[in-house]
């Protein structure tokens, strides 16, 4: 709509939108959804046609297709058809895997879709943001992400972070009862809320006038379209692939030169080198890695962890720090008043009732606990609220840690304040030493302590901190630790992950809770947010290495802690549920939002845990380590098989022997080994207690000295055994049989290598586990075996094979047993060393 809603009266706004303060009916909303479409900025969807042809958008495939063209030109149309067919098969495999992966990612995105509160059929309902339509009346509160462009109807203490739209980091105050000039610029439209901005403080209600691409943020969608940053593993894979390509070109250039010197047929030599190049480069590795990540993300979803940002799965297992909030993650979040101290109990209860935004059904856990306490003490807070109406409010301030209201009590204006004792004590008149003693007594019991105060007013204060009050009492809340958290913390310690609890609570309370769950131990440090501001970044990092509790922390403190750790190459997971957690969640390597948290937190997080429990996060780290090890195994398997083929080709060249494989056979090997085995690594289970190991940096997890040694060792024995077999067979049988036996032997060796890759431990150490840790590997091998039988006995002419006798199969069996045994011996040596 082109109307300038900020310059129109609310009556005119409702008239244009065909709505009212009571909202829409469900029937009308459905009609508008069909008319205006879903309230989302659609990503560009690729057609199946584009996805299919992208499988061939690869320099290596170009080379192979070029080789196929030369083959046709030289009259060998049969070989050209085979090469083309195998290229097509590889393309189809990649196509189906990518389509399946995209479907899985879409289903995960649906699970993590944010929700909003609207008025439909005169009732408040929570619906997915995508279903909001123009004319809907939305209800917003602190921590919500604005779901669409909205004209305000009501606003109470409303502050909004519009930095995503304007770049201005200072929150903007919003007001409902105001009309603006038509030429008012975007950043001054204080009676509008814009899609994607965040409610920092206060509450409001408004009518939606634009959704999806018609919103302000939708209009600049191309500029702000979110793209997942390239993950550490993908960067490592790219870097490795480039180095590997240079090495390959060097080796194959040498083979070409040697072949020319030896006088080999240039056409066959050229085809062999191109085919070997395509075979040796694991061009399918990124796709296999994505497949492993998708399967891992689906496994995490079953364990109450929803992944929004797929690349975050791969670094989950590398986390070195978990910076966790307390309430709702470490503790139950089900507060109850356990104890109180008062000098004027009636005024304490009156303040608890009036300076409180909760009601019987909903509200902040602390405020609802106060109402339950008042009910228990037979204090009629409902009657009091009706009698003493609120005329002004100062919503809870996360930095000051207080809330205030002004109520008309028997004709007199009273200021009621509740908040942290440290804050209220600075505003208090008179001696507060008795309150200090009470506060410490309650805090040392692990109770969360709130102070309450009041004063009579002549006028509403401009600055709440300048108000002078009398403290009436203190209330201590018990929030017991969640079941399983202590065990999770101990597991994290064993895994080399440091857990730091960052909370807004008093230091004594925070330490008491942290001790109960083993986060805080003797000899460790607990600091307050005020104290860490005194340290330089370098000093703070050294302090954090021995710190387990940061109390009275502001959002800025949490943000700084994360950034300091990251500057020192730590991988940081951050948990949070409130709008105050958004900055830290945004910059963390792994921002983890609570399922019951604010929409703002869930919007910026990379993961959402549906069960707000630290134990779920630690379990997710365990799953992340399993995923990382599965990726490591895929890399080992693909590269060791590629190196094995190169070793065989190069050694026979150096020995001036005939070619041990036809180009088509090299391509076929990819189909019946990697094509059927590498995808099964995604389903590997935890073979040992990965949480007993210290975290590794991603690059070390996937490419370290042991990995390189294992790749070269396996490649050497596969290449060496088959070179020896080929040399022997040329002496006792025909070239065609020798090629077919070595061709089948190399494939069988790679199957054996895949089976040995299932476990890092020896195969015969716990044989039952060897068969159950990843049974899909055996299914993949079985499929490959059937395909190979077809290549030998059904379409042997296409693959340049001849039928093998039982004696020939004995050679294949011997070579496979030798490869299996030599890998097994290496594993046993590593185990006993």
CSV table of N, CA, C and O in Angstrom, one decimal, residues 457-543:
chain,number,residue,atom,x,y,z
A,457,UNK,N,5.2,11.3,46.0
A,457,UNK,CA,5.7,12.1,44.9
A,457,UNK,C,5.0,13.5,44.8
A,457,UNK,O,3.8,13.5,44.9
A,458,UNK,N,5.8,14.5,44.5
A,458,UNK,CA,5.2,15.8,44.1
A,458,UNK,C,5.1,15.8,42.6
A,458,UNK,O,4.1,16.3,42.0
A,459,UNK,N,6.2,15.2,41.9
A,459,UNK,CA,6.1,15.2,40.4
A,459,UNK,C,6.9,13.9,40.0
A,459,UNK,O,7.8,13.4,40.7
A,460,UNK,N,6.6,13.4,38.8
A,460,UNK,CA,7.3,12.2,38.3
A,460,UNK,C,8.7,12.6,38.0
A,460,UNK,O,9.0,13.6,37.3
A,461,UNK,N,9.7,11.8,38.5
A,461,UNK,CA,11.1,12.1,38.2
A,461,UNK,C,11.5,12.0,36.8
A,461,UNK,O,11.1,11.1,36.0
A,462,UNK,N,12.4,12.9,36.4
A,462,UNK,CA,12.9,12.9,35.0
A,462,UNK,C,14.0,11.8,34.9
A,462,UNK,O,14.1,11.1,33.9
A,463,UNK,N,14.7,11.5,36.0
A,463,UNK,CA,15.7,10.5,36.0
A,463,UNK,C,15.4,9.6,37.2
A,463,UNK,O,15.4,10.0,38.3
A,464,UNK,N,15.0,8.3,37.0
A,464,UNK,CA,14.6,7.4,38.0
A,464,UNK,C,15.6,7.3,39.1
A,464,UNK,O,15.3,7.1,40.3
A,465,UNK,N,16.9,7.3,38.7
A,465,UNK,CA,18.0,7.2,39.7
A,465,UNK,C,18.1,8.3,40.7
A,465,UNK,O,18.7,8.1,41.8
A,466,UNK,N,17.5,9.4,40.3
A,466,UNK,CA,17.6,10.6,41.2
A,466,UNK,C,16.4,10.6,42.3
A,466,UNK,O,16.4,11.4,43.2
A,467,UNK,N,15.5,9.7,42.1
A,467,UNK,CA,14.4,9.6,43.1
A,467,UNK,C,14.9,9.1,44.4
A,467,UNK,O,15.8,8.2,44.5
A,468,UNK,N,14.3,9.6,45.5
A,468,UNK,CA,14.7,9.2,46.9
A,468,UNK,C,13.6,8.3,47.4
A,468,UNK,O,12.4,8.6,47.4
A,469,UNK,N,13.9,7.1,48.0
A,469,UNK,CA,12.9,6.2,48.4
A,469,UNK,C,13.2,5.6,49.8
A,469,UNK,O,14.4,5.8,50.3
A,470,UNK,N,12.3,5.0,50.4
A,470,UNK,CA,12.4,4.2,51.6
A,470,UNK,C,12.3,2.8,51.3
A,470,UNK,O,11.3,2.3,50.7
A,471,UNK,N,13.3,2.0,51.7
A,471,UNK,CA,13.2,0.5,51.5
A,471,UNK,C,12.3,-0.1,52.5
A,471,UNK,O,12.5,0.1,53.7
A,472,UNK,N,11.4,-0.9,52.0
A,472,UNK,CA,10.4,-1.5,52.9
A,472,UNK,C,10.8,-3.0,53.3
A,472,UNK,O,10.4,-3.5,54.3
A,473,UNK,N,11.6,-3.6,52.4
A,473,UNK,CA,11.9,-5.0,52.7
A,473,UNK,C,12.6,-5.7,51.5
A,473,UNK,O,12.8,-5.1,50.5
A,474,UNK,N,13.0,-7.0,51.8
A,474,UNK,CA,13.6,-7.8,50.8
A,474,UNK,C,12.9,-9.1,50.7
A,474,UNK,O,12.3,-9.6,51.7
A,475,UNK,N,12.9,-9.6,49.5
A,475,UNK,CA,12.3,-11.0,49.2
A,475,UNK,C,13.3,-11.9,48.6
A,475,UNK,O,14.0,-11.5,47.6
A,476,UNK,N,13.4,-13.1,49.1
A,476,UNK,CA,14.4,-14.0,48.6
A,476,UNK,C,13.6,-15.1,47.8
A,476,UNK,O,12.7,-15.8,48.3
A,477,UNK,N,14.0,-15.4,46.5
A,477,UNK,CA,13.4,-16.3,45.7
A,477,UNK,C,14.3,-17.6,45.5
A,477,UNK,O,15.5,-17.4,45.3
A,478,UNK,N,13.7,-18.7,45.6
A,478,UNK,CA,14.4,-19.9,45.3
A,478,UNK,C,14.2,-20.4,43.9
A,478,UNK,O,13.0,-20.5,43.5
A,479,UNK,N,15.2,-20.7,43.2
A,479,UNK,CA,15.2,-21.2,41.8
A,479,UNK,C,16.1,-22.4,41.8
A,479,UNK,O,17.3,-22.3,41.5
A,480,UNK,N,15.6,-23.6,42.1
A,480,UNK,CA,16.4,-24.8,42.2
A,480,UNK,C,17.1,-25.2,40.9
A,480,UNK,O,16.5,-25.0,39.8
A,481,UNK,N,18.3,-25.8,41.0
A,481,UNK,CA,19.0,-26.3,39.8
A,481,UNK,C,18.2,-27.3,39.1
A,481,UNK,O,17.5,-28.1,39.7
A,482,UNK,N,18.3,-27.4,37.7
A,482,UNK,CA,17.6,-28.4,37.0
A,482,UNK,C,18.3,-29.7,37.1
A,482,UNK,O,19.5,-29.9,37.3
A,483,UNK,N,17.5,-30.8,37.0
A,483,UNK,CA,18.0,-32.1,37.0
A,483,UNK,C,18.9,-32.4,35.9
A,483,UNK,O,18.6,-32.0,34.7
A,484,UNK,N,20.0,-33.0,36.1
A,484,UNK,CA,21.0,-33.3,35.1
A,484,UNK,C,22.0,-32.3,34.8
A,484,UNK,O,23.0,-32.6,34.0
A,485,UNK,N,21.9,-31.1,35.3
A,485,UNK,CA,22.8,-30.0,35.0
A,485,UNK,C,24.2,-30.3,35.6
A,485,UNK,O,25.2,-30.1,34.9
A,486,UNK,N,24.2,-30.7,36.8
A,486,UNK,CA,25.5,-31.0,37.5
A,486,UNK,C,26.3,-32.0,36.7
A,486,UNK,O,27.5,-31.9,36.5
A,487,UNK,N,25.6,-33.1,36.3
A,487,UNK,CA,26.3,-34.1,35.6
A,487,UNK,C,26.8,-33.6,34.2
A,487,UNK,O,27.9,-34.0,33.7
A,488,UNK,N,26.0,-32.7,33.6
A,488,UNK,CA,26.4,-32.1,32.3
A,488,UNK,C,27.6,-31.3,32.5
A,488,UNK,O,28.5,-31.3,31.6
A,489,UNK,N,27.7,-30.5,33.5
A,489,UNK,CA,28.8,-29.6,33.8
A,489,UNK,C,30.1,-30.5,34.0
A,489,UNK,O,31.1,-30.1,33.4
A,490,UNK,N,29.9,-31.6,34.7
A,490,UNK,CA,31.1,-32.4,34.9
A,490,UNK,C,31.5,-33.1,33.6
A,490,UNK,O,32.7,-33.3,33.4
A,491,UNK,N,30.6,-33.4,32.8
A,491,UNK,CA,30.9,-34.0,31.5
A,491,UNK,C,31.7,-33.0,30.6
A,491,UNK,O,32.6,-33.3,29.9
A,492,UNK,N,31.2,-31.7,30.7
A,492,UNK,CA,31.8,-30.7,29.9
A,492,UNK,C,33.3,-30.5,30.4
A,492,UNK,O,34.2,-30.3,29.6
A,493,UNK,N,33.5,-30.5,31.7
A,493,UNK,CA,34.8,-30.3,32.3
A,493,UNK,C,35.7,-31.5,31.7
A,493,UNK,O,36.9,-31.2,31.3
A,494,UNK,N,35.2,-32.7,31.8
A,494,UNK,CA,36.0,-33.8,31.3
A,494,UNK,C,36.4,-33.7,29.8
A,494,UNK,O,37.4,-34.1,29.4
A,495,UNK,N,35.5,-33.0,29.1
A,495,UNK,CA,35.7,-32.8,27.6
A,495,UNK,C,36.5,-31.6,27.3
A,495,UNK,O,36.7,-31.2,26.2
A,496,UNK,N,37.0,-30.9,28.4
A,496,UNK,CA,37.9,-29.8,28.2
A,496,UNK,C,37.2,-28.5,27.8
A,496,UNK,O,37.7,-27.6,27.3
A,497,UNK,N,35.8,-28.5,28.1
A,497,UNK,CA,35.0,-27.3,27.9
A,497,UNK,C,34.8,-26.5,29.2
A,497,UNK,O,34.3,-27.1,30.2
A,498,UNK,N,35.1,-25.3,29.2
A,498,UNK,CA,34.9,-24.4,30.4
A,498,UNK,C,33.6,-23.8,30.3
A,498,UNK,O,33.2,-23.2,29.3
A,499,UNK,N,32.8,-24.0,31.4
A,499,UNK,CA,31.5,-23.4,31.5
A,499,UNK,C,31.6,-22.1,32.4
A,499,UNK,O,32.0,-22.2,33.6
A,500,UNK,N,31.1,-21.0,31.9
A,500,UNK,CA,31.1,-19.7,32.6
A,500,UNK,C,29.6,-19.3,32.8
A,500,UNK,O,28.9,-19.2,31.8
A,501,UNK,N,29.2,-19.1,34.0
A,501,UNK,CA,27.8,-18.7,34.2
A,501,UNK,C,27.8,-17.2,34.3
A,501,UNK,O,28.4,-16.6,35.2
A,502,UNK,N,27.1,-16.5,33.4
A,502,UNK,CA,27.0,-15.1,33.4
A,502,UNK,C,25.6,-14.7,33.7
A,502,UNK,O,24.6,-15.1,33.0
A,503,UNK,N,25.4,-14.0,34.8
A,503,UNK,CA,24.0,-13.7,35.3
A,503,UNK,C,23.9,-12.3,35.8
A,503,UNK,O,24.9,-11.7,36.2
A,504,UNK,N,22.7,-11.8,35.9
A,504,UNK,CA,22.4,-10.5,36.5
A,504,UNK,C,22.2,-10.6,38.0
A,504,UNK,O,22.1,-9.6,38.6
A,505,UNK,N,22.3,-11.8,38.5
A,505,UNK,CA,22.1,-12.0,40.0
A,505,UNK,C,23.3,-11.4,40.8
A,505,UNK,O,24.4,-11.1,40.3
A,506,UNK,N,23.0,-11.2,42.1
A,506,UNK,CA,24.0,-10.8,43.0
A,506,UNK,C,25.1,-11.9,43.1
A,506,UNK,O,24.9,-13.0,42.9
A,507,UNK,N,26.4,-11.4,43.4
A,507,UNK,CA,27.5,-12.3,43.4
A,507,UNK,C,27.4,-13.5,44.3
A,507,UNK,O,27.6,-14.6,44.0
A,508,UNK,N,26.9,-13.2,45.5
A,508,UNK,CA,26.8,-14.3,46.5
A,508,UNK,C,25.7,-15.3,46.1
A,508,UNK,O,25.9,-16.5,46.2
A,509,UNK,N,24.6,-14.8,45.5
A,509,UNK,CA,23.6,-15.8,45.1
A,509,UNK,C,24.1,-16.6,43.9
A,509,UNK,O,23.9,-17.8,43.8
A,510,UNK,N,24.8,-15.9,43.0
A,510,UNK,CA,25.3,-16.6,41.8
A,510,UNK,C,26.3,-17.7,42.2
A,510,UNK,O,26.2,-18.8,41.6
A,511,UNK,N,27.2,-17.4,43.1
A,511,UNK,CA,28.2,-18.4,43.5
A,511,UNK,C,27.5,-19.6,44.2
A,511,UNK,O,27.9,-20.8,44.0
A,512,UNK,N,26.5,-19.3,45.1
A,512,UNK,CA,25.8,-20.4,45.8
A,512,UNK,C,25.2,-21.3,44.8
A,512,UNK,O,25.2,-22.6,44.9
A,513,UNK,N,24.5,-20.8,43.7
A,513,UNK,CA,23.9,-21.6,42.7
A,513,UNK,C,24.9,-22.4,41.9
A,513,UNK,O,24.8,-23.6,41.7
A,514,UNK,N,26.0,-21.7,41.5
A,514,UNK,CA,27.1,-22.3,40.7
A,514,UNK,C,27.7,-23.5,41.4
A,514,UNK,O,28.1,-24.5,40.8
A,515,UNK,N,27.9,-23.3,42.8
A,515,UNK,CA,28.5,-24.4,43.6
A,515,UNK,C,27.6,-25.7,43.5
A,515,UNK,O,28.2,-26.8,43.5
A,516,UNK,N,26.3,-25.5,43.6
A,516,UNK,CA,25.4,-26.6,43.6
A,516,UNK,C,25.5,-27.5,42.3
A,516,UNK,O,25.2,-28.7,42.4
A,517,UNK,N,25.9,-26.9,41.2
A,517,UNK,CA,25.9,-27.6,40.0
A,517,UNK,C,27.4,-27.8,39.5
A,517,UNK,O,27.6,-28.2,38.3
A,518,UNK,N,28.4,-27.6,40.3
A,518,UNK,CA,29.8,-27.8,40.0
A,518,UNK,C,30.4,-26.9,39.0
A,518,UNK,O,31.5,-27.1,38.5
A,519,UNK,N,29.7,-25.8,38.7
A,519,UNK,CA,30.3,-24.8,37.9
A,519,UNK,C,31.4,-24.0,38.6
A,519,UNK,O,32.5,-23.8,38.1
A,520,UNK,N,31.1,-23.7,39.9
A,520,UNK,CA,32.1,-23.0,40.7
A,520,UNK,C,32.7,-24.0,41.7
A,520,UNK,O,32.0,-24.8,42.4
A,521,UNK,N,34.0,-24.1,41.7
A,521,UNK,CA,34.8,-24.9,42.6
A,521,UNK,C,35.8,-24.1,43.4
A,521,UNK,O,36.2,-23.0,42.9
A,522,UNK,N,36.3,-24.6,44.5
A,522,UNK,CA,37.3,-23.9,45.2
A,522,UNK,C,38.5,-23.7,44.4
A,522,UNK,O,39.0,-24.5,43.6
A,523,UNK,N,39.1,-22.5,44.5
A,523,UNK,CA,40.3,-22.1,43.7
A,523,UNK,C,39.9,-21.4,42.4
A,523,UNK,O,40.8,-20.8,41.8
A,524,UNK,N,38.6,-21.4,42.1
A,524,UNK,CA,38.2,-20.7,40.9
A,524,UNK,C,37.7,-19.3,41.3
A,524,UNK,O,37.5,-19.0,42.5
A,525,UNK,N,37.5,-18.4,40.3
A,525,UNK,CA,37.2,-17.0,40.5
A,525,UNK,C,35.7,-16.7,40.2
A,525,UNK,O,35.2,-17.2,39.2
A,526,UNK,N,35.1,-15.9,41.0
A,526,UNK,CA,33.8,-15.3,40.7
A,526,UNK,C,34.0,-13.8,40.7
A,526,UNK,O,34.5,-13.2,41.7
A,527,UNK,N,33.5,-13.1,39.7
A,527,UNK,CA,33.7,-11.6,39.6
A,527,UNK,C,32.3,-11.0,39.3
A,527,UNK,O,31.4,-11.6,38.8
A,528,UNK,N,32.3,-9.7,39.5
A,528,UNK,CA,31.1,-8.9,39.1
A,528,UNK,C,31.3,-8.2,37.8
A,528,UNK,O,32.5,-8.0,37.4
A,529,UNK,N,30.3,-7.8,37.1
A,529,UNK,CA,30.4,-7.1,35.9
A,529,UNK,C,31.2,-5.8,36.0
A,529,UNK,O,31.9,-5.4,35.2
A,530,UNK,N,31.0,-5.1,37.2
A,530,UNK,CA,31.7,-3.9,37.4
A,530,UNK,C,33.2,-4.1,37.5
A,530,UNK,O,34.0,-3.3,37.0
A,531,UNK,N,33.6,-5.3,38.0
A,531,UNK,CA,35.0,-5.5,38.2
A,531,UNK,C,35.7,-5.8,36.8
A,531,UNK,O,36.8,-5.4,36.6
A,532,UNK,N,35.0,-6.5,35.9
A,532,UNK,CA,35.7,-6.9,34.7
A,532,UNK,C,35.9,-5.7,33.8
A,532,UNK,O,36.8,-5.7,32.9
A,533,UNK,N,35.1,-4.6,34.0
A,533,UNK,CA,35.3,-3.4,33.3
A,533,UNK,C,36.7,-2.7,33.5
A,533,UNK,O,37.2,-1.9,32.7
A,534,UNK,N,37.3,-3.1,34.7
A,534,UNK,CA,38.6,-2.5,35.0
A,534,UNK,C,39.8,-3.2,34.3
A,534,UNK,O,40.9,-2.6,34.3
A,535,UNK,N,39.5,-4.3,33.7
A,535,UNK,CA,40.6,-5.1,33.0
A,535,UNK,C,40.8,-4.7,31.5
A,535,UNK,O,39.8,-4.5,30.9
A,536,UNK,N,42.0,-4.8,31.1
A,536,UNK,CA,42.2,-4.8,29.6
A,536,UNK,C,41.8,-6.1,29.0
A,536,UNK,O,41.5,-7.1,29.8
A,537,UNK,N,41.7,-6.1,27.7
A,537,UNK,CA,41.2,-7.4,27.1
A,537,UNK,C,42.2,-8.5,27.4
A,537,UNK,O,41.7,-9.7,27.6
A,538,UNK,N,43.5,-8.3,27.4
A,538,UNK,CA,44.4,-9.3,27.6
A,538,UNK,C,44.3,-9.8,29.1
A,538,UNK,O,44.4,-11.0,29.3
A,539,UNK,N,44.2,-8.9,30.0
A,539,UNK,CA,44.0,-9.2,31.4
A,539,UNK,C,42.7,-10.0,31.6
A,539,UNK,O,42.7,-11.0,32.4
A,540,UNK,N,41.7,-9.6,30.9
A,540,UNK,CA,40.4,-10.3,31.1
A,540,UNK,C,40.4,-11.7,30.6
A,540,UNK,O,39.9,-12.6,31.2
A,541,UNK,N,41.1,-11.9,29.5
A,541,UNK,CA,41.3,-13.3,28.9
A,541,UNK,C,41.9,-14.2,29.9
A,541,UNK,O,41.5,-15.3,30.2
A,542,UNK,N,43.0,-13.7,30.5
A,542,UNK,CA,43.7,-14.5,31.5
A,542,UNK,C,42.8,-14.8,32.8
A,542,UNK,O,42.9,-15.8,33.4
A,543,UNK,N,42.0,-13.8,33.1
A,543,UNK,CA,41.1,-13.9,34.2
A,543,UNK,C,40.0,-15.0,33.9
A,543,UNK,O,39.7,-15.8,34.7
